[in-house]
Amino acid sequence: MTYAFKRLIGAVPLLLIIITLAFILMRSVPGGPFDQDRNVPPEIEANLKAAYHLDKPLYVQYLNYLGGVIRGDLGPSFKYHDYSVSQLIKKGAPVSLRIGGLAVLVALILGISLGAMAAIYKSRLFDNIVMGMTMLFLAMPSFVIAPALSLLFAVVLKWLPVGGWGDTPKQYFLPIISLAIPQIAYITRLVRGAMLEVLQSRYILFAKARGLKAARIIWVHAIRPTMLPVVSYLGPATASILSGSIVIEQIFSIPGIGRYFIQGGLNRDYTLVLGMVIFFGVLIILSNLLMDLIYSGLNPRVDYERRGGG
């Protein structure tokens, strides 16, 4: 618990840096949140800027925003006039987290299974096919995979809907698989390499000498140490899936926070973009902390408490 607390305290300066950089970058982009309203008279635009405190010096705007964040107020959206940024996050986060969580689960199940089987059948046809496919999918980002899958399954085969979101499993399939495929490829290669190394360790060779069945050796004795590099990768994988979901939600017209993030950037909706950056930043920090704690549980040699949180 001491380690987790220290990590959370240490994340505060990191979040401050993220907020500051995002604030500066958003304000340095040409244009403003009301520039698209071409028919607005100058005096009304001046009143709008005054209402949102955009007429004040930049450092005053920054300090006011930072004070609001400390109070838990992410401010109003400049374009979604009936919603605050917190309300938009509350509305879109469940959808994005559901897609991302299921994508991580699918990537883990398929990646671990394929990687273990490829290690068992090393240098055979199955192993060669799996490794060839992983090389292909690692070279293809999600925003390339998504249209290709839509073209195949929705347009050509007509098995699945092109986009939209609802409670039917068919609407889950394409966005989740599009996010999961690159992670499946990476996890498969991680598991295969780790499994091959573990299978050559002394205690595995001793288990084989005792006559234990191959399935028991693999799924009981070898799988736990094989999971260590996978757990280490889950933090970056979560970040990759979250960043990929921003584009995937736009492609499949999914009402998640990724779609709000893109629309906020296009509309120069400063508070909306900053709120999404804070949400993603907190989520990634917490996921990395969770993965570190799981890693220490799988590997008894890692004791963060004794190492002073280092």
Rosetta silent file (secondary structure, phi, psi, omega in degrees, C-alpha in Angstrom):
SEQUENCE: MTYAFKRLIGAVPLLLIIITLAFILMRSVPGGPFDQDRNVPPEIEANLKAAYHLDKPLYVQYLNYLGGVIRGDLGPSFKYHDYSVSQLIKKGAPVSLRIGGLAVLVALILGISLGAMAAIYKSRLFDNIVMGMTMLFLAMPSFVIAPALSLLFAVVLKWLPVGGWGDTPKQYFLPIISLAIPQIAYITRLVRGAMLEVLQSRYILFAKARGLKAARIIWVHAIRPTMLPVVSYLGPATASILSGSIVIEQIFSIPGIGRYFIQGGLNRDYTLVLGMVIFFGVLIILSNLLMDLIYSGLNPRVDYERRGGG
SCORE:     score description
SCORE:     0.000 S_00000001
   1 L     0.000  -34.219  178.415    0.000    0.000    0.000 S_00000001
   2 H   -63.131  -42.019  179.405    2.917    2.349    0.692 S_00000001
   3 H   -62.846  -45.592 -179.583    4.247    1.806   -2.824 S_00000001
   4 H   -62.162  -41.181  179.742    0.836    2.459   -4.391 S_00000001
   5 H   -64.009  -43.304  179.214    0.404    5.634   -2.329 S_00000001
   6 H   -63.633  -38.351  178.331    3.856    6.905   -3.353 S_00000001
   7 H   -64.590  -41.196 -179.673    3.076    6.201   -7.003 S_00000001
   8 H   -66.299  -40.998  177.331   -0.191    8.123   -6.774 S_00000001
   9 H   -65.200  -40.638  179.416    1.516   11.080   -5.086 S_00000001
  10 H   -67.646  -20.007  179.776    4.267   10.982   -7.696 S_00000001
  11 H   -76.277  -18.903 -177.601    1.647   11.070  -10.456 S_00000001
  12 H   -61.993  -50.789  176.259    0.449   14.532   -9.390 S_00000001
  13 H   -59.974  -35.520  178.561    3.448   16.446  -10.879 S_00000001
  14 H   -63.437  -43.832  177.458    3.155   14.295  -14.013 S_00000001
  15 H   -63.853  -37.858  178.205   -0.507   15.224  -14.404 S_00000001
  16 H   -62.056  -42.297  177.892    0.373   18.880  -13.846 S_00000001
  17 H   -64.022  -43.266  179.626    2.929   18.708  -16.655 S_00000001
  18 H   -60.632  -46.208 -179.599    0.399   16.984  -18.943 S_00000001
  19 H   -62.477  -43.593 -177.873   -2.257   19.627  -18.204 S_00000001
  20 H   -63.617  -46.977 -179.808    0.210   22.487  -18.736 S_00000001
  21 H   -63.555  -43.347  179.168    1.506   21.152  -22.052 S_00000001
  22 H   -63.177  -40.133  179.315   -2.009   20.403  -23.311 S_00000001
  23 H   -62.355  -46.737 -178.521   -3.178   23.875  -22.279 S_00000001
  24 H   -65.512  -43.536 -178.498   -0.282   25.588  -24.081 S_00000001
  25 H   -64.722  -41.744  179.730   -0.630   23.459  -27.222 S_00000001
  26 H   -63.818  -41.857 -177.595   -4.377   24.032  -27.480 S_00000001
  27 H   -76.221  -18.092  179.212   -4.031   27.801  -27.097 S_00000001
  28 H   -85.077  -12.554  178.639   -1.145   27.955  -29.591 S_00000001
  29 L   -73.414  134.091  179.088   -3.249   26.424  -32.389 S_00000001
  30 L   -59.116  146.179  179.595   -4.626   29.090  -34.767 S_00000001
  31 L    96.165  172.467 -179.556   -8.332   29.837  -34.390 S_00000001
  32 L  -145.736  176.016 -175.294  -10.692   29.765  -31.452 S_00000001
  33 L   -67.667  -17.338 -176.640  -13.872   28.065  -30.261 S_00000001
  34 L  -112.296    7.147 -177.828  -16.133   30.732  -31.775 S_00000001
  35 L   -69.458  -25.638 -179.372  -14.371   31.278  -35.114 S_00000001
  36 L   -77.236  -15.436  178.024  -16.691   28.873  -36.922 S_00000001
  37 L   -84.241   77.730 -171.685  -19.699   30.958  -35.964 S_00000001
  38 L   -64.809  -27.370 -174.677  -19.231   33.314  -38.923 S_00000001
  39 L   -88.081    2.754 -178.437  -22.554   35.106  -38.462 S_00000001
  40 L   -80.074  124.162  177.816  -21.854   36.186  -34.884 S_00000001
  41 L   -63.206  153.616 -177.248  -21.369   39.969  -34.608 S_00000001
  42 H   -56.161  -38.578 -178.229  -18.095   41.119  -33.010 S_00000001
  43 H   -67.993  -34.971  177.768  -19.832   42.455  -29.897 S_00000001
  44 H   -70.485  -39.942  177.265  -21.593   39.122  -29.284 S_00000001
  45 H   -61.471  -38.655  177.697  -18.310   37.226  -29.805 S_00000001
  46 H   -63.946  -38.925  178.192  -16.678   39.556  -27.263 S_00000001
  47 H   -66.850  -38.243  178.160  -19.469   38.777  -24.793 S_00000001
  48 H   -63.640  -43.962  178.512  -19.021   35.038  -25.377 S_00000001
  49 H   -63.049  -37.951  178.220  -15.289   35.297  -24.711 S_00000001
  50 H   -67.116  -37.708 -179.686  -15.977   37.274  -21.559 S_00000001
  51 H   -64.730  -34.239 -179.733  -18.508   34.674  -20.387 S_00000001
  52 L   -98.608   10.230  177.496  -15.922   31.906  -20.761 S_00000001
  53 L    63.086   25.393  178.345  -13.087   34.130  -19.406 S_00000001
  54 L   -82.341   -4.723  178.178  -11.236   33.944  -22.730 S_00000001
  55 L   -88.060   -5.098 -178.589  -10.705   37.709  -22.655 S_00000001
  56 L   -86.628  162.373  176.244   -8.296   37.441  -19.727 S_00000001
  57 L   -57.802  154.049 -173.452   -4.506   37.012  -20.032 S_00000001
  58 H   -60.306  -40.178 -178.191   -3.356   33.485  -20.794 S_00000001
  59 H   -67.517  -31.589  176.721   -1.722   32.935  -17.412 S_00000001
  60 H   -68.944  -42.270  176.676   -4.946   33.978  -15.648 S_00000001
  61 H   -59.777  -41.397 -179.758   -6.937   31.528  -17.783 S_00000001
  62 H   -64.251  -46.520 -179.099   -4.442   28.782  -16.886 S_00000001
  63 H   -65.573  -38.135  177.417   -4.599   29.474  -13.151 S_00000001
  64 H   -64.203  -42.654  179.631   -8.409   29.637  -13.235 S_00000001
  65 H   -65.851  -43.413 -179.932   -8.598   26.323  -15.084 S_00000001
  66 H   -62.310  -38.990  176.565   -6.092   24.680  -12.755 S_00000001
  67 H   -63.473  -38.668  176.733   -8.086   25.865   -9.756 S_00000001
  68 H   -65.086  -40.668  178.710  -11.217   24.347  -11.241 S_00000001
  69 H   -61.793  -41.914  179.051   -9.455   21.003  -11.850 S_00000001
  70 H   -61.003  -34.955  177.841   -8.315   20.921   -8.216 S_00000001
  71 L   -82.047   -2.840 -178.580  -11.962   21.412   -7.185 S_00000001
  72 L    87.176   13.267 -179.302  -13.065   18.652   -9.563 S_00000001
  73 L  -107.253  112.183 -179.955  -14.608   21.079  -12.062 S_00000001
  74 L   -89.373    3.496  174.598  -13.418   20.506  -15.650 S_00000001
  75 L    87.055  172.272  178.250  -15.447   23.442  -16.908 S_00000001
  76 E   -84.862  155.181  172.291  -18.210   23.809  -19.485 S_00000001
  77 L   -80.136  138.902 -179.827  -17.961   22.643  -23.071 S_00000001
  78 L   -76.294  -23.713 -175.720  -17.763   25.511  -25.578 S_00000001
  79 L  -108.707  -37.125  175.980  -19.675   23.590  -28.256 S_00000001
  80 L   -90.820   84.284 -167.352  -21.954   21.195  -26.351 S_00000001
  81 L   -64.730  -24.636 -177.201  -23.728   24.050  -24.605 S_00000001
  82 L   -89.562    2.106 -174.881  -26.068   21.881  -22.533 S_00000001
  83 L  -129.844  147.497  166.449  -23.261   19.786  -21.049 S_00000001
  84 E   -89.743  166.240  179.426  -20.251   20.257  -18.849 S_00000001
  85 H   -63.120  -39.241  178.830  -17.039   18.389  -19.682 S_00000001
  86 H   -61.394  -38.604  178.746  -17.558   16.109  -16.670 S_00000001
  87 H   -67.177  -38.712  178.527  -21.023   15.182  -17.959 S_00000001
  88 H   -66.445  -39.759  176.811  -19.668   14.361  -21.414 S_00000001
  89 H   -64.780  -43.082  178.475  -16.967   12.146  -19.879 S_00000001
  90 H   -62.434  -32.872 -179.903  -19.567   10.439  -17.703 S_00000001
  91 H   -75.700  -40.672 -174.387  -21.709    9.879  -20.784 S_00000001
  92 H   -94.692  -22.795 -175.213  -18.983    8.538  -23.072 S_00000001
  93 H   -60.661  -43.447 -179.863  -16.579    6.792  -20.672 S_00000001
  94 H   -57.445  -37.803  179.704  -18.681    3.620  -20.101 S_00000001
  95 H   -67.622  -47.962 -178.873  -18.772    2.967  -23.850 S_00000001
  96 H   -64.456  -41.742  179.817  -15.035    3.556  -24.338 S_00000001
  97 H   -67.488  -34.046  177.555  -14.081    1.515  -21.276 S_00000001
  98 H   -66.047  -45.862  178.864  -16.305   -1.340  -22.405 S_00000001
  99 H   -63.111  -48.857 -178.487  -14.699   -1.418  -25.843 S_00000001
 100 H   -63.606  -42.929  179.415  -11.169   -1.070  -24.451 S_00000001
 101 H   -62.756  -43.579  179.012  -11.708   -3.640  -21.683 S_00000001
 102 H   -68.340  -35.020  177.398  -13.125   -6.231  -24.059 S_00000001
 103 H   -64.686  -41.409  177.230  -10.309   -5.559  -26.540 S_00000001
 104 H   -63.815  -42.753 -179.823   -7.713   -6.186  -23.808 S_00000001
 105 H   -62.800  -45.927  178.532   -9.532   -9.378  -22.749 S_00000001
 106 H   -62.501  -42.734  179.978   -9.704  -10.696  -26.327 S_00000001
 107 H   -62.393  -40.056  179.419   -6.033   -9.824  -26.892 S_00000001
 108 H   -66.675  -48.999 -176.628   -5.009  -11.666  -23.723 S_00000001
 109 H   -61.674  -51.045 -177.182   -7.040  -14.813  -24.409 S_00000001
 110 H   -73.133  -39.925 -179.034   -6.018  -15.176  -28.050 S_00000001
 111 H   -64.302  -44.217  179.159   -2.458  -13.894  -27.603 S_00000001
 112 H   -65.820  -44.012 -178.395   -1.660  -16.238  -24.703 S_00000001
 113 H   -64.534  -48.710 -178.431   -3.270  -19.238  -26.408 S_00000001
 114 H   -67.077  -39.421  179.555   -1.602  -18.677  -29.789 S_00000001
 115 H   -65.107  -42.098  178.801    1.755  -17.859  -28.235 S_00000001
 116 H   -65.762  -43.043  179.729    1.768  -20.975  -26.059 S_00000001
 117 H   -66.789  -37.052  178.237    0.710  -23.211  -28.953 S_00000001
 118 H   -64.860  -36.540  177.430    3.353  -21.658  -31.223 S_00000001
 119 H   -67.921  -40.105  179.919    6.011  -22.416  -28.588 S_00000001
 120 H   -63.911  -41.604 -178.659    4.813  -26.016  -28.247 S_00000001
 121 L  -102.144   43.701 -177.595    4.885  -26.505  -32.029 S_00000001
 122 L   -54.585  134.774  176.484    8.091  -24.540  -32.582 S_00000001
 123 L    66.178   10.359  174.991    9.375  -24.505  -36.188 S_00000001
 124 L   -97.827  179.298 -175.369    6.337  -26.456  -37.402 S_00000001
 125 H   -58.275  -44.723 -178.985    3.662  -25.310  -39.822 S_00000001
 126 H   -60.389  -45.073  179.702    1.386  -23.868  -37.103 S_00000001
 127 H   -61.871  -43.521 -179.442    4.236  -21.866  -35.600 S_00000001
 128 H   -64.427  -40.615  179.729    5.294  -20.515  -39.002 S_00000001
 129 H   -65.386  -46.784 -178.197    1.737  -19.469  -39.878 S_00000001
 130 H   -62.636  -45.537 -179.623    1.175  -17.750  -36.508 S_00000001
 131 H   -65.482  -36.919  176.603    4.502  -15.903  -36.630 S_00000001
 132 H   -64.859  -41.423  179.033    3.860  -14.803  -40.201 S_00000001
 133 H   -66.932  -38.106  179.592    0.426  -13.459  -39.276 S_00000001
 134 H   -65.873  -37.593  176.770    1.802  -11.590  -36.259 S_00000001
 135 H   -61.995  -40.567  179.565    4.405   -9.884  -38.435 S_00000001
 136 H   -65.274  -47.446 -175.370    1.641   -8.774  -40.800 S_00000001
 137 H   -72.697  -27.743  175.997   -0.670   -7.471  -38.069 S_00000001
 138 H   -67.524  -27.540  179.857    2.130   -5.668  -36.222 S_00000001
 139 L   -84.285   -5.620 -176.550    2.753   -3.661  -39.374 S_00000001
 140 L  -113.705  113.190  176.451   -0.931   -2.658  -39.645 S_00000001
 141 L   -70.944  166.791 -176.000   -2.293    0.011  -37.250 S_00000001
 142 H   -61.473  -35.561 -177.505   -5.895   -0.105  -36.041 S_00000001
 143 H   -72.739  -10.654  171.118   -7.053    2.670  -38.376 S_00000001
 144 H   -92.706  -39.527 -179.539   -5.985    0.483  -41.336 S_00000001
 145 H   -65.247  -41.206 -175.665   -7.392   -2.743  -39.928 S_00000001
 146 H   -59.298  -51.918  178.012  -10.798   -1.221  -39.123 S_00000001
 147 H   -63.269  -34.628  179.198  -11.745   -0.160  -42.697 S_00000001
 148 H   -64.462  -44.019  177.755  -10.405   -3.463  -44.073 S_00000001
 149 H   -66.212  -38.388  177.952  -12.554   -5.482  -41.670 S_00000001
 150 H   -63.139  -42.564  179.138  -15.563   -3.273  -42.405 S_00000001
 151 H   -61.981  -42.582 -177.050  -15.108   -3.789  -46.126 S_00000001
 152 H   -72.749  -55.893 -170.553  -14.858   -7.568  -45.731 S_00000001
 153 H   -85.031  -25.964 -176.960  -17.474   -8.357  -43.080 S_00000001
 154 H   -99.991  -42.582 -175.093  -19.945   -5.506  -43.598 S_00000001
 155 H   -89.223  -48.520 -175.741  -19.808   -4.607  -47.289 S_00000001
 156 H   -79.785  -56.479 -176.205  -18.737   -7.828  -49.034 S_00000001
 157 L   -84.727  -22.834  179.616  -20.074  -10.563  -46.746 S_00000001
 158 L    58.822   35.637  178.155  -22.827   -8.426  -45.128 S_00000001
 159 L   -87.779  -30.220 -171.658  -22.467  -10.311  -41.847 S_00000001
 160 L  -130.561  155.211  175.860  -21.988   -7.299  -39.588 S_00000001
 161 L   -70.962  150.704 -178.452  -23.151   -3.656  -39.451 S_00000001
 162 L   -69.395  -38.894 -177.640  -20.759   -1.025  -40.758 S_00000001
 163 L  -159.039 -165.536 -178.083  -21.069    1.210  -37.679 S_00000001
 164 L    92.179  172.405 -176.529  -23.281    2.381  -34.870 S_00000001
 165 L  -146.017  137.739  179.310  -23.549    1.238  -31.308 S_00000001
 166 L  -165.744 -156.856 -176.646  -26.134   -0.738  -29.354 S_00000001
 167 L  -100.297    4.501 -179.820  -26.648   -3.827  -27.256 S_00000001
 168 L   -87.510  138.542 -179.151  -26.304   -6.413  -30.040 S_00000001
 169 H   -58.094  -29.674 -178.864  -23.067   -8.456  -30.130 S_00000001
 170 H   -60.414  -33.203 -179.229  -22.720   -7.782  -33.869 S_00000001
 171 H   -77.866  -14.898  177.717  -22.057   -4.110  -33.172 S_00000001
 172 H   -83.499  -31.096 -164.281  -19.284   -4.994  -30.715 S_00000001
 173 H   -60.394  -57.341 -172.888  -17.310   -7.290  -32.994 S_00000001
 174 H   -62.814  -49.480  179.918  -15.614   -4.997  -35.518 S_00000001
 175 H   -63.865  -37.521 -178.986  -14.433   -2.194  -33.188 S_00000001
 176 H   -68.637  -46.118  179.454  -13.179   -4.641  -30.549 S_00000001
 177 H   -65.547  -37.886  178.468  -11.341   -6.864  -33.020 S_00000001
 178 H   -60.265  -39.545  177.432   -9.877   -3.813  -34.795 S_00000001
 179 H   -74.326  -34.623 -171.009   -8.385   -2.646  -31.493 S_00000001
 180 H   -81.088  -30.147 -170.912   -7.323   -6.105  -30.351 S_00000001
 181 H   -57.033  -49.116  178.299   -5.555   -7.454  -33.457 S_00000001
 182 H   -61.315  -35.523  179.506   -2.244   -5.512  -33.102 S_00000001
 183 H   -72.220  -34.698  174.961   -2.141   -6.384  -29.387 S_00000001
 184 H   -59.095  -44.935 -178.626   -2.890  -10.057  -30.124 S_00000001
 185 H   -62.111  -45.405 -177.818    0.114  -10.116  -32.447 S_00000001
 186 H   -67.572  -45.177 -179.498    2.447   -8.524  -29.902 S_00000001
 187 H   -64.223  -37.953  177.887    1.263  -10.666  -26.972 S_00000001
 188 H   -58.573  -45.644 -179.654    1.562  -13.814  -29.099 S_00000001
 189 H   -68.197  -37.651  176.878    5.207  -13.073  -29.812 S_00000001
 190 H   -61.909  -48.498 -177.214    5.880  -12.193  -26.160 S_00000001
 191 H   -65.456  -42.193  179.756    4.301  -15.401  -24.890 S_00000001
 192 H   -59.893  -48.594 -179.575    6.047  -17.574  -27.481 S_00000001
 193 H   -63.008  -43.467 -179.611    9.485  -16.166  -26.624 S_00000001
 194 H   -67.516  -39.793 -179.525    8.925  -16.388  -22.872 S_00000001
 195 H   -64.828  -41.199  178.336    7.450  -19.880  -23.111 S_00000001
 196 H   -61.689  -38.412  178.768   10.406  -21.192  -25.110 S_00000001
 197 H   -69.377  -42.785 -178.936   12.773  -19.842  -22.464 S_00000001
 198 H   -65.740  -37.737 -178.263   10.736  -21.248  -19.562 S_00000001
 199 H   -65.160  -17.212  177.732   10.493  -24.682  -21.170 S_00000001
 200 L   -95.464    0.755 -179.329   14.296  -24.929  -21.056 S_00000001
 201 L   -74.389  162.337 -173.099   14.494  -24.122  -17.327 S_00000001
 202 H   -65.270  -42.877 -174.967   15.587  -26.751  -14.824 S_00000001
 203 H   -69.573  -26.514  175.138   12.319  -27.171  -12.960 S_00000001
 204 H   -73.044  -42.272  176.799   10.433  -27.776  -16.222 S_00000001
 205 H   -63.097  -36.169  176.685   13.002  -30.364  -17.301 S_00000001
 206 H   -66.297  -39.554  178.019   12.650  -31.976  -13.854 S_00000001
 207 H   -64.099  -38.293  176.436    8.857  -32.048  -14.257 S_00000001
 208 H   -65.446  -39.117 -179.947    9.262  -33.781  -17.618 S_00000001
 209 H   -65.565  -29.006  177.691   11.626  -36.287  -16.039 S_00000001
 210 L   -75.961   -7.478  177.511    8.967  -37.066  -13.406 S_00000001
 211 L    86.411   18.262  177.777    6.615  -38.038  -16.223 S_00000001
 212 L   -66.944  148.916 -179.161    4.087  -35.221  -15.826 S_00000001
 213 L   -67.127  148.593 -177.139    1.750  -34.728  -18.754 S_00000001
 214 H   -60.245  -40.577 -179.222    2.716  -32.045  -21.263 S_00000001
 215 H   -62.468  -40.482  178.826   -0.572  -30.159  -20.788 S_00000001
 216 H   -66.598  -39.691  179.110   -0.033  -29.988  -17.012 S_00000001
 217 H   -62.305  -43.826 -176.673    3.543  -28.785  -17.470 S_00000001
 218 H   -69.412  -55.056 -167.899    2.461  -26.041  -19.851 S_00000001
 219 H   -89.513   -7.847  177.497   -0.701  -24.724  -18.215 S_00000001
 220 H  -111.716  -48.767 -173.113    0.227  -25.269  -14.544 S_00000001
 221 H   -94.858  -34.308 -173.493    3.998  -24.943  -14.194 S_00000001
 222 H   -94.208  -22.935 -170.850    5.151  -22.911  -17.209 S_00000001
 223 H   -70.574  -34.725 -176.190    2.328  -20.427  -17.690 S_00000001
 224 H   -63.790  -53.588  177.511    2.922  -18.302  -14.567 S_00000001
 225 H   -65.388  -24.193  177.123    6.520  -17.201  -15.318 S_00000001
 226 H   -66.642  -27.663 -176.131    5.496  -16.801  -18.958 S_00000001
 227 H   -75.466  -15.160 -175.502    2.960  -14.166  -17.897 S_00000001
 228 H   -59.177  -50.804  177.734    5.583  -11.800  -16.436 S_00000001
 229 H   -66.276  -28.768  178.440    6.529  -10.069  -19.722 S_00000001
 230 H   -66.519  -45.173  179.265    2.850  -10.006  -20.719 S_00000001
 231 H   -63.606  -38.950  177.512    1.865   -8.205  -17.516 S_00000001
 232 H   -61.848  -33.015 -177.786    4.743   -5.745  -18.026 S_00000001
 233 H   -82.117  -18.207 -174.187    3.402   -5.019  -21.506 S_00000001
 234 H   -63.643  -30.547  176.649   -0.223   -4.558  -20.433 S_00000001
 235 H   -62.043  -57.289  174.586    0.416   -0.995  -19.267 S_00000001
 236 H   -60.296  -33.746  178.882    1.667    0.218  -22.687 S_00000001
 237 H   -64.151  -40.710  177.652   -0.948   -2.010  -24.363 S_00000001
 238 H   -62.382  -43.085  177.330   -3.718   -0.269  -22.442 S_00000001
 239 H   -61.888  -40.265  179.832   -2.356    3.106  -23.501 S_00000001
 240 H   -65.632  -41.485  179.693   -2.185    1.918  -27.105 S_00000001
 241 H   -66.981  -40.250  179.348   -5.755    0.627  -27.032 S_00000001
 242 H   -64.704  -43.556  178.573   -7.047    3.841  -25.454 S_00000001
 243 H   -68.443  -35.739  177.586   -5.297    6.007  -28.047 S_00000001
 244 H   -68.849  -31.048 -179.037   -6.457    3.682  -30.814 S_00000001
 245 H   -65.553  -24.379  177.993  -10.052    3.828  -29.599 S_00000001
 246 H   -59.388  -44.614  179.626  -10.096    7.563  -30.378 S_00000001
 247 H   -76.886  -40.775 -177.577   -9.863    6.783  -34.100 S_00000001
 248 H   -61.706  -40.547  179.498  -11.913    3.576  -33.947 S_00000001
 249 H   -64.140  -34.077  177.674  -14.857    5.352  -32.330 S_00000001
 250 H   -70.559  -41.179 -178.584  -14.814    7.920  -35.112 S_00000001
 251 H   -64.445  -43.158 -175.279  -14.662    5.234  -37.820 S_00000001
 252 L   -98.099   10.629  178.373  -17.563    3.195  -36.404 S_00000001
 253 L    54.893   48.952 -179.100  -19.623    6.185  -35.159 S_00000001
 254 L   -97.370  129.682 -176.010  -19.420    5.039  -31.536 S_00000001
 255 L   -80.377   60.881  178.265  -20.526    7.619  -28.912 S_00000001
 256 L  -106.411 -177.138 -177.186  -17.469    7.290  -26.674 S_00000001
 257 H   -72.089  -22.964  176.480  -15.025    9.810  -25.286 S_00000001
 258 H   -62.340  -39.799  178.535  -12.648    9.248  -28.197 S_00000001
 259 H   -67.202  -40.455  176.166  -15.202   10.718  -30.553 S_00000001
 260 H   -62.115  -37.322 -179.400  -15.696   13.712  -28.242 S_00000001
 261 H   -61.199  -46.491 -179.851  -11.916   14.161  -28.155 S_00000001
 262 H   -65.982  -45.747  179.688  -11.674   14.433  -31.949 S_00000001
 263 H   -63.102  -37.661  178.064  -14.684   16.724  -32.228 S_00000001
 264 H   -63.225  -40.413  178.098  -13.305   18.889  -29.424 S_00000001
 265 H   -66.038  -41.619 -179.985   -9.990   19.269  -31.252 S_00000001
 266 H   -66.662  -34.952 -176.654  -11.679   20.164  -34.539 S_00000001
 267 L   -90.775    1.949 -175.103  -13.970   22.698  -32.836 S_00000001
 268 L    56.597   37.850  178.337  -11.184   24.223  -30.671 S_00000001
 269 L   -82.903   87.826 -170.411  -13.237   23.223  -27.637 S_00000001
 270 H   -55.058  -51.366 -174.200  -10.428   23.899  -25.167 S_00000001
 271 H   -67.478  -34.051  179.438  -12.044   22.600  -21.994 S_00000001
 272 H   -66.862  -45.956  179.338  -13.359   19.441  -23.661 S_00000001
 273 H   -63.574  -44.145  179.561   -9.951   18.476  -25.064 S_00000001
 274 H   -63.211  -39.675  177.978   -8.218   19.250  -21.766 S_00000001
 275 H   -63.064  -40.962  178.210  -10.797   17.213  -19.853 S_00000001
 276 H   -66.862  -38.500  178.137  -10.265   14.224  -22.157 S_00000001
 277 H   -62.649  -42.967  178.375   -6.478   14.535  -21.800 S_00000001
 278 H   -63.588  -43.494 -179.467   -6.816   14.506  -18.012 S_00000001
 279 H   -61.642  -49.036  179.726   -9.153   11.500  -18.128 S_00000001
 280 H   -63.367  -39.922  179.556   -6.843    9.503  -20.408 S_00000001
 281 H   -61.745  -46.458  178.923   -3.805   10.507  -18.345 S_00000001
 282 H   -63.055  -41.690 -178.104   -5.371    9.361  -15.061 S_00000001
 283 H   -63.809  -42.613 -179.489   -6.562    6.126  -16.664 S_00000001
 284 H   -68.753  -40.294  178.077   -3.129    5.265  -18.053 S_00000001
 285 H   -61.955  -44.948 -179.828   -1.377    6.074  -14.762 S_00000001
 286 H   -66.631  -38.360  179.665   -3.806    3.875  -12.807 S_00000001
 287 H   -66.919  -39.500  177.055   -3.528    1.021  -15.305 S_00000001
 288 H   -65.079  -38.980  177.245    0.281    1.092  -15.112 S_00000001
 289 H   -63.704  -43.060  179.102    0.111    1.062  -11.324 S_00000001
 290 H   -61.782  -42.346  179.852   -2.285   -1.902  -11.404 S_00000001
 291 H   -64.617  -37.561  177.391    0.011   -3.823  -13.757 S_00000001
 292 H   -63.110  -40.695  179.621    3.003   -3.193  -11.447 S_00000001
 293 H   -67.948  -39.547  176.970    1.046   -4.578   -8.487 S_00000001
 294 H   -65.181  -40.192  179.432   -0.042   -7.645  -10.471 S_00000001
 295 H   -60.619  -43.930  179.346    3.551   -8.175  -11.605 S_00000001
 296 H   -65.272  -29.983  176.896    4.780   -8.139   -8.006 S_00000001
 297 H   -71.389  -34.288  179.358    2.097  -10.709   -7.139 S_00000001
 298 H   -78.240  -29.875 -177.372    3.228  -13.026   -9.939 S_00000001
 299 L  -117.135   98.095 -177.592    6.928  -12.579   -9.184 S_00000001
 300 L   -60.208  -20.429 -179.423    7.714  -12.919   -5.449 S_00000001
 301 L   -71.434  -16.715  178.204   11.260  -11.654   -6.064 S_00000001
 302 L   -93.962  115.584  178.802    9.839   -8.186   -6.755 S_00000001
 303 L  -128.592   97.353 -176.863    9.037   -6.394   -3.487 S_00000001
 304 L   -66.964  -31.043 -178.611    8.270   -2.745   -4.057 S_00000001
 305 L   -64.305  -46.593 -178.576    7.772   -2.086   -0.359 S_00000001
 306 L   -69.583  -28.440  179.718   11.286   -3.203    0.598 S_00000001
 307 L   -84.087    4.560  176.676   12.749   -1.323   -2.338 S_00000001
 308 L    71.888   26.049  178.811   11.171    1.866   -1.066 S_00000001
 309 L    82.015    8.189 -178.964    8.839    2.196   -4.043 S_00000001
 310 L   -94.957    0.000    0.000   11.725    2.206   -6.498 S_00000001
